[in-house]
Amino acid sequence: MFSRRPDKIDFVIAGAQKSGTTALYYLLSAHPEIAFPGQQELHYFDDEEAFAGALNYDALHQQFALGRKAIVSGECTPIYLYWKPALGRIAQYNPGMKVIVTLRNPITRAFAHWNMQRHKKREPLDFLDALRAEPARAREAAPLQSRYFSYADRGLYAGQLERLFNLFPPEQIRVLKFEEFQRDNSGTLHALCDFLKVSRLKSIAEKDRNVVPYAREMREDEREYLRGIFRADISRVESILGWDCLDWS
């Protein structure tokens, strides 16, 4: 909470979905110098109706309660990286916004996404059938993107990263690798505190968040199908970020 409501939000956790954003949100929300709204995902900058008319950011700022004296304010909605108009709207709102992104192996991310939709009873199709149906579902959602069934499309990170770096300077962006975040919560969080210019937390409660039970493991034919989709894109991600993603491919 703020002693006053913010004039501008300072940072966003913009994605990617099923890549540790909820865990990151809970870790950062424990920081006394960081203010978050009352709910994790506001879905403000991907609200097409809100951006169809005159803009009024008061509705956004009113989500921050008064009380605690925070230094910076943040918001976590993991569709922002994927939803094409969202990053441009964020840049228009605050050109100085800091953007945090965490990326997961797109193959395991797609399976986790499908498993979540299955758990929520939105997805009647088995995984490989859902992947094969994704292009037709995308056409049905056009001109918007598919929010629920974009299992492979959300993992095509290269275009999303290019859009991000075209809108914000590199010093305002931190891209994390989910697998490294899993291995070292503390080191990742300390680096983010430095990035946000807040003090480092002395203790960190490491706990998985938003974990959905898996009905089964991914089959090798499903994995191979996704390797074919992601192989070229992973190479582009390596070039953009200077990463070694051999563990993904």
JSON list of C-alpha atoms in Angstrom, two decimals:
[
{"chain": "A", "resi": 1, "resn": "MET", "atom": "CA", "xyz": [0.00, 0.00, 0.00]},
{"chain": "A", "resi": 2, "resn": "PHE", "atom": "CA", "xyz": [1.00, 3.60, -0.56]},
{"chain": "A", "resi": 3, "resn": "SER", "atom": "CA", "xyz": [0.63, 6.54, 1.82]},
{"chain": "A", "resi": 4, "resn": "ARG", "atom": "CA", "xyz": [-0.84, 8.06, -1.36]},
{"chain": "A", "resi": 5, "resn": "ARG", "atom": "CA", "xyz": [-1.94, 6.48, -4.61]},
{"chain": "A", "resi": 6, "resn": "PRO", "atom": "CA", "xyz": [0.73, 6.39, -7.32]},
{"chain": "A", "resi": 7, "resn": "ASP", "atom": "CA", "xyz": [0.76, 8.90, -10.16]},
{"chain": "A", "resi": 8, "resn": "LYS", "atom": "CA", "xyz": [2.40, 6.25, -12.35]},
{"chain": "A", "resi": 9, "resn": "ILE", "atom": "CA", "xyz": [3.08, 2.56, -11.86]},
{"chain": "A", "resi": 10, "resn": "ASP", "atom": "CA", "xyz": [6.84, 1.96, -11.89]},
{"chain": "A", "resi": 11, "resn": "PHE", "atom": "CA", "xyz": [7.09, -1.61, -13.17]},
{"chain": "A", "resi": 12, "resn": "VAL", "atom": "CA", "xyz": [5.12, -4.52, -14.59]},
{"chain": "A", "resi": 13, "resn": "ILE", "atom": "CA", "xyz": [5.66, -8.25, -14.53]},
{"chain": "A", "resi": 14, "resn": "ALA", "atom": "CA", "xyz": [4.51, -8.81, -18.09]},
{"chain": "A", "resi": 15, "resn": "GLY", "atom": "CA", "xyz": [4.81, -12.56, -18.63]},
{"chain": "A", "resi": 16, "resn": "ALA", "atom": "CA", "xyz": [5.16, -15.15, -19.84]},
{"chain": "A", "resi": 17, "resn": "GLN", "atom": "CA", "xyz": [2.19, -17.12, -18.54]},
{"chain": "A", "resi": 18, "resn": "LYS", "atom": "CA", "xyz": [3.05, -20.37, -16.68]},
{"chain": "A", "resi": 19, "resn": "SER", "atom": "CA", "xyz": [6.64, -19.18, -16.28]},
{"chain": "A", "resi": 20, "resn": "GLY", "atom": "CA", "xyz": [6.82, -18.39, -12.58]},
{"chain": "A", "resi": 21, "resn": "THR", "atom": "CA", "xyz": [5.10, -15.00, -12.64]},
{"chain": "A", "resi": 22, "resn": "THR", "atom": "CA", "xyz": [2.84, -15.86, -9.70]},
{"chain": "A", "resi": 23, "resn": "ALA", "atom": "CA", "xyz": [5.78, -16.98, -7.55]},
{"chain": "A", "resi": 24, "resn": "LEU", "atom": "CA", "xyz": [7.64, -13.82, -8.53]},
{"chain": "A", "resi": 25, "resn": "TYR", "atom": "CA", "xyz": [4.63, -11.70, -7.63]},
{"chain": "A", "resi": 26, "resn": "TYR", "atom": "CA", "xyz": [4.32, -13.26, -4.18]},
{"chain": "A", "resi": 27, "resn": "LEU", "atom": "CA", "xyz": [8.02, -12.90, -3.46]},
{"chain": "A", "resi": 28, "resn": "LEU", "atom": "CA", "xyz": [8.08, -9.22, -4.46]},
{"chain": "A", "resi": 29, "resn": "SER", "atom": "CA", "xyz": [4.76, -8.43, -2.76]},
{"chain": "A", "resi": 30, "resn": "ALA", "atom": "CA", "xyz": [6.36, -9.35, 0.57]},
{"chain": "A", "resi": 31, "resn": "HIS", "atom": "CA", "xyz": [8.75, -6.41, 0.16]},
{"chain": "A", "resi": 32, "resn": "PRO", "atom": "CA", "xyz": [7.78, -3.44, 2.35]},
{"chain": "A", "resi": 33, "resn": "GLU", "atom": "CA", "xyz": [9.06, -0.97, -0.26]},
{"chain": "A", "resi": 34, "resn": "ILE", "atom": "CA", "xyz": [6.98, -2.38, -3.12]},
{"chain": "A", "resi": 35, "resn": "ALA", "atom": "CA", "xyz": [3.25, -1.74, -3.56]},
{"chain": "A", "resi": 36, "resn": "PHE", "atom": "CA", "xyz": [0.98, -4.00, -5.59]},
{"chain": "A", "resi": 37, "resn": "PRO", "atom": "CA", "xyz": [-2.78, -3.65, -6.17]},
{"chain": "A", "resi": 38, "resn": "GLY", "atom": "CA", "xyz": [-5.27, -5.72, -4.21]},
{"chain": "A", "resi": 39, "resn": "GLN", "atom": "CA", "xyz": [-5.31, -8.49, -6.84]},
{"chain": "A", "resi": 40, "resn": "GLN", "atom": "CA", "xyz": [-2.52, -10.09, -8.80]},
{"chain": "A", "resi": 41, "resn": "GLU", "atom": "CA", "xyz": [-3.76, -9.73, -12.38]},
{"chain": "A", "resi": 42, "resn": "LEU", "atom": "CA", "xyz": [-5.51, -6.46, -13.18]},
{"chain": "A", "resi": 43, "resn": "HIS", "atom": "CA", "xyz": [-5.69, -7.09, -16.94]},
{"chain": "A", "resi": 44, "resn": "TYR", "atom": "CA", "xyz": [-5.76, -3.33, -17.40]},
{"chain": "A", "resi": 45, "resn": "PHE", "atom": "CA", "xyz": [-3.58, -2.92, -20.50]},
{"chain": "A", "resi": 46, "resn": "ASP", "atom": "CA", "xyz": [-5.16, -5.87, -22.33]},
{"chain": "A", "resi": 47, "resn": "ASP", "atom": "CA", "xyz": [-8.73, -4.61, -21.76]},
{"chain": "A", "resi": 48, "resn": "GLU", "atom": "CA", "xyz": [-9.91, -3.81, -25.27]},
{"chain": "A", "resi": 49, "resn": "GLU", "atom": "CA", "xyz": [-13.09, -2.10, -24.08]},
{"chain": "A", "resi": 50, "resn": "ALA", "atom": "CA", "xyz": [-11.20, 0.21, -21.71]},
{"chain": "A", "resi": 51, "resn": "PHE", "atom": "CA", "xyz": [-8.94, 1.36, -24.55]},
{"chain": "A", "resi": 52, "resn": "ALA", "atom": "CA", "xyz": [-11.76, 1.81, -27.07]},
{"chain": "A", "resi": 53, "resn": "GLY", "atom": "CA", "xyz": [-12.68, 5.26, -25.71]},
{"chain": "A", "resi": 54, "resn": "ALA", "atom": "CA", "xyz": [-11.13, 8.14, -23.80]},
{"chain": "A", "resi": 55, "resn": "LEU", "atom": "CA", "xyz": [-8.38, 7.03, -21.44]},
{"chain": "A", "resi": 56, "resn": "ASN", "atom": "CA", "xyz": [-8.65, 7.61, -17.72]},
{"chain": "A", "resi": 57, "resn": "TYR", "atom": "CA", "xyz": [-5.94, 5.99, -15.64]},
{"chain": "A", "resi": 58, "resn": "ASP", "atom": "CA", "xyz": [-7.72, 6.77, -12.35]},
{"chain": "A", "resi": 59, "resn": "ALA", "atom": "CA", "xyz": [-9.35, 3.33, -12.47]},
{"chain": "A", "resi": 60, "resn": "LEU", "atom": "CA", "xyz": [-5.87, 1.81, -12.55]},
{"chain": "A", "resi": 61, "resn": "HIS", "atom": "CA", "xyz": [-4.42, 3.91, -9.75]},
{"chain": "A", "resi": 62, "resn": "GLN", "atom": "CA", "xyz": [-7.41, 3.35, -7.49]},
{"chain": "A", "resi": 63, "resn": "GLN", "atom": "CA", "xyz": [-6.49, -0.33, -7.31]},
{"chain": "A", "resi": 64, "resn": "PHE", "atom": "CA", "xyz": [-3.65, 0.63, -4.98]},
{"chain": "A", "resi": 65, "resn": "ALA", "atom": "CA", "xyz": [-4.76, 0.93, -1.36]},
{"chain": "A", "resi": 66, "resn": "LEU", "atom": "CA", "xyz": [-3.48, 3.64, 0.94]},
{"chain": "A", "resi": 67, "resn": "GLY", "atom": "CA", "xyz": [-1.48, 3.01, 4.08]},
{"chain": "A", "resi": 68, "resn": "ARG", "atom": "CA", "xyz": [2.05, 1.65, 3.70]},
{"chain": "A", "resi": 69, "resn": "LYS", "atom": "CA", "xyz": [4.88, 3.90, 2.57]},
{"chain": "A", "resi": 70, "resn": "ALA", "atom": "CA", "xyz": [6.22, 2.14, -0.50]},
{"chain": "A", "resi": 71, "resn": "ILE", "atom": "CA", "xyz": [8.96, 3.40, -2.80]},
{"chain": "A", "resi": 72, "resn": "VAL", "atom": "CA", "xyz": [7.79, 1.78, -6.04]},
{"chain": "A", "resi": 73, "resn": "SER", "atom": "CA", "xyz": [4.54, 0.32, -7.34]},
{"chain": "A", "resi": 74, "resn": "GLY", "atom": "CA", "xyz": [4.09, -2.66, -9.63]},
{"chain": "A", "resi": 75, "resn": "GLU", "atom": "CA", "xyz": [1.53, -4.77, -11.43]},
{"chain": "A", "resi": 76, "resn": "CYS", "atom": "CA", "xyz": [1.60, -8.40, -12.57]},
{"chain": "A", "resi": 77, "resn": "THR", "atom": "CA", "xyz": [-0.46, -9.55, -15.56]},
{"chain": "A", "resi": 78, "resn": "PRO", "atom": "CA", "xyz": [1.38, -12.23, -17.56]},
{"chain": "A", "resi": 79, "resn": "ILE", "atom": "CA", "xyz": [-0.60, -11.78, -20.79]},
{"chain": "A", "resi": 80, "resn": "TYR", "atom": "CA", "xyz": [0.93, -8.33, -21.39]},
{"chain": "A", "resi": 81, "resn": "LEU", "atom": "CA", "xyz": [3.98, -9.74, -23.17]},
{"chain": "A", "resi": 82, "resn": "TYR", "atom": "CA", "xyz": [1.79, -11.79, -25.51]},
{"chain": "A", "resi": 83, "resn": "TRP", "atom": "CA", "xyz": [-1.18, -9.45, -26.08]},
{"chain": "A", "resi": 84, "resn": "LYS", "atom": "CA", "xyz": [0.00, -7.37, -29.04]},
{"chain": "A", "resi": 85, "resn": "PRO", "atom": "CA", "xyz": [-1.43, -3.93, -28.11]},
{"chain": "A", "resi": 86, "resn": "ALA", "atom": "CA", "xyz": [-0.55, -4.18, -24.40]},
{"chain": "A", "resi": 87, "resn": "LEU", "atom": "CA", "xyz": [3.14, -3.24, -24.44]},
{"chain": "A", "resi": 88, "resn": "GLY", "atom": "CA", "xyz": [2.49, -0.21, -26.64]},
{"chain": "A", "resi": 89, "resn": "ARG", "atom": "CA", "xyz": [-0.22, 0.96, -24.25]},
{"chain": "A", "resi": 90, "resn": "ILE", "atom": "CA", "xyz": [2.16, 0.51, -21.32]},
{"chain": "A", "resi": 91, "resn": "ALA", "atom": "CA", "xyz": [4.85, 2.54, -23.11]},
{"chain": "A", "resi": 92, "resn": "GLN", "atom": "CA", "xyz": [2.33, 5.31, -23.82]},
{"chain": "A", "resi": 93, "resn": "TYR", "atom": "CA", "xyz": [1.20, 5.30, -20.19]},
{"chain": "A", "resi": 94, "resn": "ASN", "atom": "CA", "xyz": [4.73, 5.42, -18.75]},
{"chain": "A", "resi": 95, "resn": "PRO", "atom": "CA", "xyz": [7.74, 5.55, -21.12]},
{"chain": "A", "resi": 96, "resn": "GLY", "atom": "CA", "xyz": [9.97, 5.01, -18.07]},
{"chain": "A", "resi": 97, "resn": "MET", "atom": "CA", "xyz": [8.23, 1.77, -17.05]},
{"chain": "A", "resi": 98, "resn": "LYS", "atom": "CA", "xyz": [10.48, -1.08, -16.01]},
{"chain": "A", "resi": 99, "resn": "VAL", "atom": "CA", "xyz": [9.40, -4.40, -17.50]},
{"chain": "A", "resi": 100, "resn": "ILE", "atom": "CA", "xyz": [10.14, -7.79, -15.96]},
{"chain": "A", "resi": 101, "resn": "VAL", "atom": "CA", "xyz": [9.72, -10.90, -18.09]},
{"chain": "A", "resi": 102, "resn": "THR", "atom": "CA", "xyz": [10.37, -14.52, -17.22]},
{"chain": "A", "resi": 103, "resn": "LEU", "atom": "CA", "xyz": [10.59, -17.10, -20.02]},
{"chain": "A", "resi": 104, "resn": "ARG", "atom": "CA", "xyz": [10.18, -20.85, -19.66]},
{"chain": "A", "resi": 105, "resn": "ASN", "atom": "CA", "xyz": [11.07, -23.66, -22.02]},
{"chain": "A", "resi": 106, "resn": "PRO", "atom": "CA", "xyz": [8.21, -23.15, -24.51]},
{"chain": "A", "resi": 107, "resn": "ILE", "atom": "CA", "xyz": [7.60, -26.90, -24.77]},
{"chain": "A", "resi": 108, "resn": "THR", "atom": "CA", "xyz": [6.95, -27.41, -21.06]},
{"chain": "A", "resi": 109, "resn": "ARG", "atom": "CA", "xyz": [5.18, -24.03, -20.90]},
{"chain": "A", "resi": 110, "resn": "ALA", "atom": "CA", "xyz": [2.69, -25.17, -23.55]},
{"chain": "A", "resi": 111, "resn": "PHE", "atom": "CA", "xyz": [1.96, -28.39, -21.68]},
{"chain": "A", "resi": 112, "resn": "ALA", "atom": "CA", "xyz": [1.51, -26.51, -18.38]},
{"chain": "A", "resi": 113, "resn": "HIS", "atom": "CA", "xyz": [-0.86, -24.08, -20.14]},
{"chain": "A", "resi": 114, "resn": "TRP", "atom": "CA", "xyz": [-2.94, -26.94, -21.57]},
{"chain": "A", "resi": 115, "resn": "ASN", "atom": "CA", "xyz": [-2.97, -28.67, -18.19]},
{"chain": "A", "resi": 116, "resn": "MET", "atom": "CA", "xyz": [-4.24, -25.50, -16.52]},
{"chain": "A", "resi": 117, "resn": "GLN", "atom": "CA", "xyz": [-7.06, -25.15, -19.04]},
{"chain": "A", "resi": 118, "resn": "ARG", "atom": "CA", "xyz": [-7.93, -28.81, -18.59]},
{"chain": "A", "resi": 119, "resn": "HIS", "atom": "CA", "xyz": [-7.95, -28.34, -14.80]},
{"chain": "A", "resi": 120, "resn": "LYS", "atom": "CA", "xyz": [-10.31, -25.36, -15.20]},
{"chain": "A", "resi": 121, "resn": "LYS", "atom": "CA", "xyz": [-12.54, -27.51, -17.46]},
{"chain": "A", "resi": 122, "resn": "ARG", "atom": "CA", "xyz": [-12.12, -25.15, -20.40]},
{"chain": "A", "resi": 123, "resn": "GLU", "atom": "CA", "xyz": [-10.28, -27.66, -22.58]},
{"chain": "A", "resi": 124, "resn": "PRO", "atom": "CA", "xyz": [-12.07, -30.81, -23.80]},
{"chain": "A", "resi": 125, "resn": "LEU", "atom": "CA", "xyz": [-9.27, -31.86, -26.18]},
{"chain": "A", "resi": 126, "resn": "ASP", "atom": "CA", "xyz": [-6.22, -33.96, -25.41]},
{"chain": "A", "resi": 127, "resn": "PHE", "atom": "CA", "xyz": [-2.93, -32.10, -25.71]},
{"chain": "A", "resi": 128, "resn": "LEU", "atom": "CA", "xyz": [-1.83, -33.05, -29.22]},
{"chain": "A", "resi": 129, "resn": "ASP", "atom": "CA", "xyz": [-5.37, -32.59, -30.54]},
{"chain": "A", "resi": 130, "resn": "ALA", "atom": "CA", "xyz": [-5.47, -29.14, -28.90]},
{"chain": "A", "resi": 131, "resn": "LEU", "atom": "CA", "xyz": [-2.16, -28.21, -30.53]},
{"chain": "A", "resi": 132, "resn": "ARG", "atom": "CA", "xyz": [-3.44, -29.25, -33.94]},
{"chain": "A", "resi": 133, "resn": "ALA", "atom": "CA", "xyz": [-6.68, -27.32, -33.36]},
{"chain": "A", "resi": 134, "resn": "GLU", "atom": "CA", "xyz": [-4.85, -24.16, -32.28]},
{"chain": "A", "resi": 135, "resn": "PRO", "atom": "CA", "xyz": [-4.62, -22.50, -35.74]},
{"chain": "A", "resi": 136, "resn": "ALA", "atom": "CA", "xyz": [-8.38, -22.89, -36.33]},
{"chain": "A", "resi": 137, "resn": "ARG", "atom": "CA", "xyz": [-9.13, -21.58, -32.85]},
{"chain": "A", "resi": 138, "resn": "ALA", "atom": "CA", "xyz": [-6.86, -18.61, -33.51]},
{"chain": "A", "resi": 139, "resn": "ARG", "atom": "CA", "xyz": [-8.81, -17.80, -36.67]},
{"chain": "A", "resi": 140, "resn": "GLU", "atom": "CA", "xyz": [-12.05, -17.91, -34.67]},
{"chain": "A", "resi": 141, "resn": "ALA", "atom": "CA", "xyz": [-10.63, -15.38, -32.17]},
{"chain": "A", "resi": 142, "resn": "ALA", "atom": "CA", "xyz": [-9.35, -13.00, -34.86]},
{"chain": "A", "resi": 143, "resn": "PRO", "atom": "CA", "xyz": [-8.74, -10.10, -35.06]},
{"chain": "A", "resi": 144, "resn": "LEU", "atom": "CA", "xyz": [-7.85, -10.60, -31.38]},
{"chain": "A", "resi": 145, "resn": "GLN", "atom": "CA", "xyz": [-5.53, -13.29, -30.08]},
{"chain": "A", "resi": 146, "resn": "SER", "atom": "CA", "xyz": [-6.80, -16.43, -28.40]},
{"chain": "A", "resi": 147, "resn": "ARG", "atom": "CA", "xyz": [-6.64, -15.97, -24.64]},
{"chain": "A", "resi": 148, "resn": "TYR", "atom": "CA", "xyz": [-7.30, -19.56, -23.63]},
{"chain": "A", "resi": 149, "resn": "PHE", "atom": "CA", "xyz": [-5.97, -21.85, -26.35]},
{"chain": "A", "resi": 150, "resn": "SER", "atom": "CA", "xyz": [-2.69, -20.21, -27.42]},
{"chain": "A", "resi": 151, "resn": "TYR", "atom": "CA", "xyz": [-0.52, -23.06, -26.19]},
{"chain": "A", "resi": 152, "resn": "ALA", "atom": "CA", "xyz": [2.15, -22.91, -28.88]},
{"chain": "A", "resi": 153, "resn": "ASP", "atom": "CA", "xyz": [1.68, -19.30, -29.96]},
{"chain": "A", "resi": 154, "resn": "ARG", "atom": "CA", "xyz": [2.51, -17.87, -26.54]},
{"chain": "A", "resi": 155, "resn": "GLY", "atom": "CA", "xyz": [5.79, -19.74, -26.59]},
{"chain": "A", "resi": 156, "resn": "LEU", "atom": "CA", "xyz": [6.96, -18.07, -29.80]},
{"chain": "A", "resi": 157, "resn": "TYR", "atom": "CA", "xyz": [8.92, -15.57, -27.76]},
{"chain": "A", "resi": 158, "resn": "ALA", "atom": "CA", "xyz": [11.13, -13.94, -30.39]},
{"chain": "A", "resi": 159, "resn": "GLY", "atom": "CA", "xyz": [8.47, -11.65, -31.87]},
{"chain": "A", "resi": 160, "resn": "GLN", "atom": "CA", "xyz": [7.24, -10.74, -28.40]},
{"chain": "A", "resi": 161, "resn": "LEU", "atom": "CA", "xyz": [10.77, -9.82, -27.30]},
{"chain": "A", "resi": 162, "resn": "GLU", "atom": "CA", "xyz": [11.38, -7.78, -30.45]},
{"chain": "A", "resi": 163, "resn": "ARG", "atom": "CA", "xyz": [8.21, -5.81, -29.75]},
{"chain": "A", "resi": 164, "resn": "LEU", "atom": "CA", "xyz": [9.34, -5.27, -26.15]},
{"chain": "A", "resi": 165, "resn": "PHE", "atom": "CA", "xyz": [12.84, -4.03, -27.09]},
{"chain": "A", "resi": 166, "resn": "ASN", "atom": "CA", "xyz": [11.41, -1.78, -29.79]},
{"chain": "A", "resi": 167, "resn": "LEU", "atom": "CA", "xyz": [9.29, -0.01, -27.17]},
{"chain": "A", "resi": 168, "resn": "PHE", "atom": "CA", "xyz": [11.60, 0.16, -24.14]},
{"chain": "A", "resi": 169, "resn": "PRO", "atom": "CA", "xyz": [15.34, 0.69, -23.77]},
{"chain": "A", "resi": 170, "resn": "PRO", "atom": "CA", "xyz": [17.35, -2.33, -22.56]},
{"chain": "A", "resi": 171, "resn": "GLU", "atom": "CA", "xyz": [18.12, -0.74, -19.19]},
{"chain": "A", "resi": 172, "resn": "GLN", "atom": "CA", "xyz": [14.38, -0.78, -18.38]},
{"chain": "A", "resi": 173, "resn": "ILE", "atom": "CA", "xyz": [14.00, -4.50, -19.17]},
{"chain": "A", "resi": 174, "resn": "ARG", "atom": "CA", "xyz": [14.92, -7.62, -17.22]},
{"chain": "A", "resi": 175, "resn": "VAL", "atom": "CA", "xyz": [14.35, -10.98, -18.89]},
{"chain": "A", "resi": 176, "resn": "LEU", "atom": "CA", "xyz": [14.72, -13.97, -16.59]},
{"chain": "A", "resi": 177, "resn": "LYS", "atom": "CA", "xyz": [15.02, -17.64, -17.42]},
{"chain": "A", "resi": 178, "resn": "PHE", "atom": "CA", "xyz": [12.39, -19.59, -15.50]},
{"chain": "A", "resi": 179, "resn": "GLU", "atom": "CA", "xyz": [14.64, -22.60, -14.99]},
{"chain": "A", "resi": 180, "resn": "GLU", "atom": "CA", "xyz": [17.34, -20.42, -13.40]},
{"chain": "A", "resi": 181, "resn": "PHE", "atom": "CA", "xyz": [14.73, -18.68, -11.23]},
{"chain": "A", "resi": 182, "resn": "GLN", "atom": "CA", "xyz": [13.62, -22.12, -10.00]},
{"chain": "A", "resi": 183, "resn": "ARG", "atom": "CA", "xyz": [17.20, -23.05, -9.11]},
{"chain": "A", "resi": 184, "resn": "ASP", "atom": "CA", "xyz": [17.99, -19.77, -7.37]},
{"chain": "A", "resi": 185, "resn": "ASN", "atom": "CA", "xyz": [15.01, -17.82, -6.04]},
{"chain": "A", "resi": 186, "resn": "SER", "atom": "CA", "xyz": [17.20, -15.74, -3.73]},
{"chain": "A", "resi": 187, "resn": "GLY", "atom": "CA", "xyz": [19.75, -14.68, -6.33]},
{"chain": "A", "resi": 188, "resn": "THR", "atom": "CA", "xyz": [17.01, -13.78, -8.82]},
{"chain": "A", "resi": 189, "resn": "LEU", "atom": "CA", "xyz": [15.12, -11.74, -6.25]},
{"chain": "A", "resi": 190, "resn": "HIS", "atom": "CA", "xyz": [18.23, -9.88, -5.09]},
{"chain": "A", "resi": 191, "resn": "ALA", "atom": "CA", "xyz": [18.99, -8.92, -8.71]},
{"chain": "A", "resi": 192, "resn": "LEU", "atom": "CA", "xyz": [15.42, -7.70, -9.20]},
{"chain": "A", "resi": 193, "resn": "CYS", "atom": "CA", "xyz": [15.57, -5.62, -6.02]},
{"chain": "A", "resi": 194, "resn": "ASP", "atom": "CA", "xyz": [18.69, -3.95, -7.40]},
{"chain": "A", "resi": 195, "resn": "PHE", "atom": "CA", "xyz": [16.92, -3.41, -10.73]},
{"chain": "A", "resi": 196, "resn": "LEU", "atom": "CA", "xyz": [13.93, -1.80, -8.98]},
{"chain": "A", "resi": 197, "resn": "LYS", "atom": "CA", "xyz": [16.23, 0.20, -6.67]},
{"chain": "A", "resi": 198, "resn": "VAL", "atom": "CA", "xyz": [14.78, -1.15, -3.43]},
{"chain": "A", "resi": 199, "resn": "SER", "atom": "CA", "xyz": [16.65, -2.77, -0.57]},
{"chain": "A", "resi": 200, "resn": "ARG", "atom": "CA", "xyz": [17.37, -6.48, -0.73]},
{"chain": "A", "resi": 201, "resn": "LEU", "atom": "CA", "xyz": [15.13, -8.70, 1.35]},
{"chain": "A", "resi": 202, "resn": "LYS", "atom": "CA", "xyz": [16.92, -10.40, 4.25]},
{"chain": "A", "resi": 203, "resn": "SER", "atom": "CA", "xyz": [14.82, -13.56, 4.10]},
{"chain": "A", "resi": 204, "resn": "ILE", "atom": "CA", "xyz": [12.87, -15.18, 1.28]},
{"chain": "A", "resi": 205, "resn": "ALA", "atom": "CA", "xyz": [10.12, -17.77, 1.69]},
{"chain": "A", "resi": 206, "resn": "GLU", "atom": "CA", "xyz": [10.67, -20.10, -1.24]},
{"chain": "A", "resi": 207, "resn": "LYS", "atom": "CA", "xyz": [7.36, -21.71, -2.20]},
{"chain": "A", "resi": 208, "resn": "ASP", "atom": "CA", "xyz": [5.76, -22.80, -5.44]},
{"chain": "A", "resi": 209, "resn": "ARG", "atom": "CA", "xyz": [2.62, -20.87, -6.33]},
{"chain": "A", "resi": 210, "resn": "ASN", "atom": "CA", "xyz": [-0.29, -21.47, -8.68]},
{"chain": "A", "resi": 211, "resn": "VAL", "atom": "CA", "xyz": [0.67, -25.13, -9.02]},
{"chain": "A", "resi": 212, "resn": "VAL", "atom": "CA", "xyz": [-1.94, -27.21, -10.87]},
{"chain": "A", "resi": 213, "resn": "PRO", "atom": "CA", "xyz": [-1.76, -31.01, -10.48]},
{"chain": "A", "resi": 214, "resn": "TYR", "atom": "CA", "xyz": [-0.82, -32.84, -13.67]},
{"chain": "A", "resi": 215, "resn": "ALA", "atom": "CA", "xyz": [-3.10, -35.61, -14.91]},
{"chain": "A", "resi": 216, "resn": "ARG", "atom": "CA", "xyz": [-0.22, -37.17, -16.84]},
{"chain": "A", "resi": 217, "resn": "GLU", "atom": "CA", "xyz": [3.23, -36.53, -18.26]},
{"chain": "A", "resi": 218, "resn": "MET", "atom": "CA", "xyz": [3.87, -35.20, -21.75]},
{"chain": "A", "resi": 219, "resn": "ARG", "atom": "CA", "xyz": [4.35, -37.90, -24.36]},
{"chain": "A", "resi": 220, "resn": "GLU", "atom": "CA", "xyz": [7.40, -37.98, -26.62]},
{"chain": "A", "resi": 221, "resn": "ASP", "atom": "CA", "xyz": [5.30, -37.53, -29.79]},
{"chain": "A", "resi": 222, "resn": "GLU", "atom": "CA", "xyz": [3.82, -34.36, -28.29]},
{"chain": "A", "resi": 223, "resn": "ARG", "atom": "CA", "xyz": [7.27, -33.12, -27.34]},
{"chain": "A", "resi": 224, "resn": "GLU", "atom": "CA", "xyz": [8.61, -33.80, -30.81]},
{"chain": "A", "resi": 225, "resn": "TYR", "atom": "CA", "xyz": [5.64, -32.00, -32.41]},
{"chain": "A", "resi": 226, "resn": "LEU", "atom": "CA", "xyz": [6.48, -28.90, -30.35]},
{"chain": "A", "resi": 227, "resn": "ARG", "atom": "CA", "xyz": [10.20, -29.14, -31.10]},
{"chain": "A", "resi": 228, "resn": "GLY", "atom": "CA", "xyz": [9.31, -28.68, -34.74]},
{"chain": "A", "resi": 229, "resn": "ILE", "atom": "CA", "xyz": [7.26, -25.58, -33.95]},
{"chain": "A", "resi": 230, "resn": "PHE", "atom": "CA", "xyz": [9.79, -23.93, -31.65]},
{"chain": "A", "resi": 231, "resn": "ARG", "atom": "CA", "xyz": [13.21, -24.88, -33.06]},
{"chain": "A", "resi": 232, "resn": "ALA", "atom": "CA", "xyz": [13.73, -21.79, -35.23]},
{"chain": "A", "resi": 233, "resn": "ASP", "atom": "CA", "xyz": [12.17, -19.43, -32.70]},
{"chain": "A", "resi": 234, "resn": "ILE", "atom": "CA", "xyz": [14.43, -20.67, -29.90]},
{"chain": "A", "resi": 235, "resn": "SER", "atom": "CA", "xyz": [17.44, -19.85, -32.09]},
{"chain": "A", "resi": 236, "resn": "ARG", "atom": "CA", "xyz": [16.10, -16.30, -32.53]},
{"chain": "A", "resi": 237, "resn": "VAL", "atom": "CA", "xyz": [15.62, -15.97, -28.76]},
{"chain": "A", "resi": 238, "resn": "GLU", "atom": "CA", "xyz": [19.23, -17.03, -28.23]},
{"chain": "A", "resi": 239, "resn": "SER", "atom": "CA", "xyz": [20.35, -14.30, -30.65]},
{"chain": "A", "resi": 240, "resn": "ILE", "atom": "CA", "xyz": [18.15, -11.60, -29.11]},
{"chain": "A", "resi": 241, "resn": "LEU", "atom": "CA", "xyz": [19.09, -12.32, -25.49]},
{"chain": "A", "resi": 242, "resn": "GLY", "atom": "CA", "xyz": [22.53, -13.87, -25.85]},
{"chain": "A", "resi": 243, "resn": "TRP", "atom": "CA", "xyz": [21.27, -16.98, -24.06]},
{"chain": "A", "resi": 244, "resn": "ASP", "atom": "CA", "xyz": [22.18, -20.63, -24.44]},
{"chain": "A", "resi": 245, "resn": "CYS", "atom": "CA", "xyz": [18.85, -22.46, -24.70]},
{"chain": "A", "resi": 246, "resn": "LEU", "atom": "CA", "xyz": [20.18, -25.95, -25.37]},
{"chain": "A", "resi": 247, "resn": "ASP", "atom": "CA", "xyz": [18.18, -27.15, -22.37]},
{"chain": "A", "resi": 248, "resn": "TRP", "atom": "CA", "xyz": [14.99, -25.98, -24.14]},
{"chain": "A", "resi": 249, "resn": "SER", "atom": "CA", "xyz": [15.59, -27.62, -27.51]}
]
